[in-house]
Amino acid sequence: MSEYNKKDRVTIYEVAKVAGVSLATVSRVINNHHNVTEKTRLLVNEAIEKLGYKPSALAQGLANSRSTNVGIMIPSTGYSYVSNMLDGMIDVAKIYGYITSIFITKRTKEDADQMINHLIKSHVDGAVIFDDELGTDEIRTIQKYHIPLIIIGHELSGDDLGSIILEYKEPFLSVLKQDISKDKTMPVFILDVVNEGVMIDELRDAALEFTKKKGNPVELLSFNDSYSIVYNGMLEFFKTHKRGYFIAPRDSLAAAIVNAATDSGLRVPDDVQVIACIGNKYSYIARPTISSFYLDMFKTGSIAMRMLTKLLSKEDSLKQKTMTMSAIYNKRSSTK
């Protein structure tokens, strides 16, 4: 029995894959469109018969070159930077009259794999994916179904695939070098929070390696992803530690460190300096304000969806398939 016969539902993407043609070509064959060669028609019909495919309304829509349903795969919208990105995607989708199907993951590989299956079975015409628990293999799996994709956070290339690179590492290391070089005895503490994603893990590892090379004392502080847990944990920490340079993955957690420090009678930034890798609203509403890196996630989401519209359009192809969005450092009151 073939792998396709084991599936609950054969999709048009699988037909296109087996026949080696585009989704639109499969749909033209199904709808008896005249603009198809006899050889291609035979290939598609053979694939349909082999797979036992039953045409759906999606195939009818593709026949008219209409793409109306796009998938958006993101981690929890409880993070403000993710919700800002989602807002940007949805705004552009509305302009083009697209229906959006949103797939929320829980920042685990197992859940990401499950969401991939849901995405494939949902019959979306294309998708924007921002989930850095996904690796190259998982993304290539989605590609096998000939779904046009825009991937945020991964640098990949291929047919019907575009990517947006989020550049935090170089700006982050540049600031770290400048800050800790001022005092080689300054201990560096890196907040290590579970399930923060691959990008934050890479920044953590880069900071750890760089600090060790510089000779500063460095230590990982492990916490669950919770303001209250970090705040209470740092209150205990500051009973025995009175100075340090602290790196937090997000500004909400950086605010927990700042508040715990001030409530412990320490001065920010004289005794304790705090920097956040990803900055958003907490950076400027906290007191003192928090030094952090900012990237316009609304704009990133908007660009990603516009790139997808070009992949979906036969008249307007996507010429620039890779874009880089670089984070900007905003120095505030939490660092010297």
XYZ file of C-alpha atoms in Angstrom:
336
model
C 0.000 0.000 0.000
C 1.446 3.417 -0.914
C 1.994 6.206 1.617
C -0.854 8.120 0.057
C -3.410 5.367 0.593
C -2.718 5.538 4.305
C -3.795 9.157 4.518
C -7.266 10.111 5.680
C -7.664 12.509 2.799
C -5.770 12.867 -0.454
C -5.128 16.507 -1.337
C -4.593 18.395 -4.561
C -1.043 19.089 -3.353
C -0.266 15.376 -3.462
C -1.677 15.104 -6.976
C 0.522 18.004 -8.077
C 3.557 16.401 -6.435
C 3.064 12.995 -8.087
C 2.320 14.524 -11.491
C 5.210 16.981 -11.173
C 3.063 20.001 -12.033
C 1.654 23.074 -10.279
C -1.590 23.259 -8.334
C -3.121 25.468 -11.009
C -2.299 22.877 -13.702
C -4.027 20.113 -11.739
C -7.056 22.337 -11.326
C -7.147 23.135 -15.063
C -7.178 19.427 -15.858
C -9.956 18.772 -13.337
C -12.013 21.602 -14.838
C -11.296 20.599 -18.473
C -9.460 23.818 -19.185
C -8.237 24.024 -22.779
C -4.832 25.504 -21.907
C -3.224 22.133 -21.006
C -1.163 19.852 -23.239
C -2.357 16.294 -23.783
C 0.818 14.920 -22.190
C 0.265 16.972 -19.032
C -3.409 16.009 -18.929
C -2.463 12.322 -19.015
C 0.105 12.776 -16.218
C -2.411 14.506 -13.982
C -5.206 12.000 -14.663
C -2.846 9.105 -13.940
C -1.913 10.717 -10.614
C -5.578 11.288 -9.758
C -6.426 7.666 -10.478
C -3.399 6.337 -8.594
C -4.153 8.383 -5.480
C -7.939 8.104 -5.585
C -8.232 11.873 -5.414
C -11.689 13.463 -5.210
C -11.780 17.081 -6.478
C -12.780 19.720 -3.923
C -13.962 23.301 -4.063
C -10.337 24.348 -3.738
C -9.593 22.910 -7.156
C -12.466 24.930 -8.598
C -11.018 28.106 -7.116
C -7.572 27.376 -8.497
C -9.010 26.977 -11.964
C -9.808 30.669 -11.899
C -6.371 31.521 -10.456
C -7.993 32.635 -7.216
C -6.214 32.098 -3.951
C -8.407 32.984 -1.016
C -7.316 30.917 1.962
C -3.867 31.416 3.490
C -2.428 29.787 6.577
C -0.520 31.589 9.323
C 1.543 29.425 11.663
C 2.852 31.196 14.777
C 3.671 30.512 18.437
C 1.397 31.803 21.205
C 0.026 35.302 20.651
C 0.578 35.899 24.363
C 3.876 37.467 23.297
C 3.269 41.047 22.169
C 5.858 40.875 19.393
C 4.080 37.834 17.926
C 0.660 39.507 18.091
C 2.129 42.582 16.375
C 3.446 40.377 13.580
C 0.070 38.673 13.258
C -1.676 42.045 12.994
C 0.594 42.988 10.100
C -0.150 39.736 8.270
C -3.900 39.995 8.728
C -4.007 43.645 7.609
C -2.422 42.781 4.260
C -4.503 39.604 3.902
C -7.671 41.699 4.275
C -6.502 44.099 1.565
C -6.224 41.169 -0.854
C -9.492 39.616 0.279
C -7.810 36.543 1.725
C -9.345 34.298 4.333
C -6.783 33.459 7.026
C -6.490 30.205 8.930
C -4.307 30.559 12.024
C -2.334 27.664 13.492
C -0.987 28.284 17.002
C 1.925 26.205 18.233
C 3.170 25.754 21.796
C 6.899 26.123 21.121
C 7.586 22.405 21.152
C 8.747 20.330 18.231
C 5.972 17.786 18.790
C 3.289 20.428 18.645
C 4.921 22.051 15.610
C 4.842 18.690 13.789
C 1.157 18.337 14.636
C 0.419 21.827 13.340
C 2.219 20.978 10.091
C -0.200 18.106 9.551
C -3.159 20.393 10.252
C -1.773 22.980 7.847
C -1.332 20.467 5.037
C -4.811 18.991 5.500
C -6.490 22.405 5.666
C -6.216 23.025 1.896
C -4.664 26.465 2.289
C -3.391 28.045 -0.916
C -0.230 29.322 0.753
C 1.185 29.985 4.207
C 3.374 32.270 6.288
C 5.259 30.418 9.004
C 6.965 31.908 12.026
C 7.941 29.132 14.394
C 11.592 28.681 15.129
C 11.065 25.237 16.617
C 10.777 24.091 13.000
C 13.909 22.866 11.295
C 14.772 22.676 7.621
C 13.465 19.110 7.307
C 10.006 20.038 8.583
C 9.761 23.000 6.227
C 10.861 20.860 3.288
C 8.109 18.397 4.222
C 5.512 21.146 3.743
C 7.115 22.062 0.421
C 6.507 18.541 -0.887
C 2.834 19.445 -1.061
C 3.572 22.397 -3.362
C 2.241 24.953 -0.894
C 3.772 28.408 -1.494
C 5.534 29.431 1.717
C 7.080 32.465 3.353
C 9.291 31.440 6.262
C 10.175 33.992 8.937
C 13.339 33.342 10.899
C 14.922 30.792 8.542
C 17.099 31.453 5.508
C 15.872 28.971 2.907
C 15.527 28.989 -0.844
C 13.502 27.002 -3.322
C 10.561 27.061 -5.688
C 7.500 28.780 -4.239
C 9.483 29.671 -1.131
C 10.575 32.994 0.304
C 12.196 33.815 3.615
C 12.653 36.715 6.001
C 15.764 36.673 8.181
C 15.489 38.276 11.622
C 18.966 39.643 12.345
C 19.508 40.024 16.071
C 22.840 38.287 16.593
C 25.276 40.810 15.107
C 23.713 43.908 16.735
C 23.432 42.002 20.025
C 27.080 40.884 20.098
C 28.241 44.361 19.126
C 26.475 45.906 22.134
C 27.592 43.103 24.456
C 31.211 43.641 23.426
C 30.976 47.340 24.132
C 29.284 46.904 27.519
C 31.318 44.152 29.135
C 34.656 45.396 27.788
C 34.332 48.349 30.194
C 34.830 46.050 33.192
C 36.347 42.589 32.751
C 35.479 41.695 36.358
C 31.769 42.334 35.776
C 29.889 39.038 36.203
C 27.471 38.265 33.376
C 24.215 36.417 34.079
C 22.144 35.027 31.208
C 18.493 34.262 31.822
C 17.897 30.794 30.357
C 14.155 30.326 29.894
C 12.652 27.063 28.642
C 10.916 26.914 25.249
C 11.965 30.370 24.093
C 12.746 29.090 20.614
C 15.807 28.508 18.482
C 16.610 32.180 17.865
C 16.810 33.022 21.575
C 18.775 29.832 22.208
C 21.304 30.919 19.581
C 21.632 34.359 21.173
C 22.112 32.720 24.580
C 24.832 30.424 23.220
C 26.533 33.291 21.372
C 26.535 35.432 24.535
C 27.892 32.544 26.598
C 30.725 31.843 24.161
C 31.606 35.508 23.675
C 31.651 36.278 27.412
C 33.875 33.287 28.166
C 36.344 34.454 25.514
C 36.421 37.918 27.060
C 37.213 36.396 30.440
C 34.227 37.750 32.362
C 32.623 35.440 34.917
C 29.404 34.079 33.352
C 26.497 32.015 34.654
C 23.172 30.748 33.290
C 20.088 31.378 35.435
C 17.318 28.912 34.552
C 13.654 29.853 35.014
C 10.246 29.017 33.598
C 8.713 31.621 31.306
C 6.852 33.671 33.890
C 7.256 37.228 35.177
C 6.315 36.261 38.727
C 8.629 33.228 38.784
C 11.568 35.277 37.508
C 10.787 38.163 39.883
C 10.584 35.927 42.970
C 13.626 33.944 41.907
C 15.664 37.112 41.443
C 14.613 38.437 44.864
C 16.300 35.361 46.330
C 19.265 35.740 43.971
C 19.886 39.349 44.991
C 20.195 38.360 48.643
C 23.678 37.049 47.838
C 24.558 38.803 44.549
C 24.882 42.574 44.539
C 26.173 43.381 41.059
C 26.120 42.036 37.531
C 25.208 42.418 33.871
C 21.966 40.556 33.141
C 20.752 39.377 29.730
C 17.040 38.517 29.384
C 15.352 37.031 26.296
C 12.446 39.502 26.369
C 11.801 42.873 27.965
C 8.924 41.594 30.129
C 11.388 39.252 31.856
C 14.010 41.994 31.953
C 11.436 44.095 33.825
C 11.170 41.308 36.425
C 14.944 41.505 36.983
C 14.914 45.312 37.196
C 12.030 45.338 39.675
C 13.586 42.612 41.824
C 16.869 44.538 41.886
C 15.313 47.855 42.923
C 13.071 46.132 45.495
C 16.240 44.568 46.911
C 17.788 48.002 47.417
C 20.156 47.761 44.439
C 20.731 50.577 41.979
C 20.036 50.187 38.256
C 22.323 50.593 36.319
C 25.067 51.349 38.879
C 24.938 47.950 40.601
C 22.838 45.948 38.176
C 22.636 46.380 34.403
C 19.865 44.683 32.438
C 19.441 44.223 28.687
C 16.677 42.480 26.740
C 17.231 40.640 23.454
C 13.697 41.347 22.210
C 12.169 44.668 23.134
C 8.589 45.826 22.896
C 6.231 47.910 25.016
C 7.733 46.875 28.370
C 11.045 48.455 27.400
C 9.697 51.974 27.635
C 6.890 51.619 30.189
C 9.120 50.000 32.844
C 10.884 52.263 35.356
C 13.756 52.515 34.866
C 13.356 51.971 31.140
C 15.019 48.891 29.667
C 17.764 48.771 27.054
C 16.646 46.375 24.326
C 16.683 45.473 20.639
C 13.705 46.462 18.541
C 12.447 45.079 15.276
C 9.186 46.314 13.751
C 7.220 43.053 13.848
C 4.067 44.616 12.392
C 6.093 45.637 9.355
C 7.729 42.193 9.243
C 4.323 40.512 9.184
C 3.073 42.890 6.496
C 6.102 42.243 4.282
C 5.770 38.488 4.744
C 2.147 38.499 3.612
C 2.925 40.750 0.629
C 5.690 38.351 -0.380
C 3.169 35.506 -0.208
C 0.723 37.380 -2.440
C 3.432 37.542 -5.080
C 4.123 33.815 -4.825
C 0.409 33.149 -5.230
C 0.015 35.500 -8.187
C 0.814 34.200 -11.653
C 1.167 37.716 -13.012
C 3.493 39.162 -10.354
C 6.272 36.774 -9.352
C 8.398 37.220 -6.242
C 11.754 38.517 -7.488
C 13.456 39.047 -4.122
C 12.956 35.778 -2.270
C 15.089 36.577 0.764
C 14.837 39.689 2.926
C 16.686 40.657 6.090
C 15.119 42.637 8.915
C 17.798 43.939 11.298
C 17.107 44.740 14.939
C 17.946 48.222 16.216
C 19.451 48.754 19.654
C 17.724 51.251 21.900
C 19.907 52.138 24.871
C 17.832 53.185 27.856
C 18.236 53.573 31.610
C 18.939 49.948 32.553
C 22.512 49.967 31.161
C 25.418 52.390 31.547
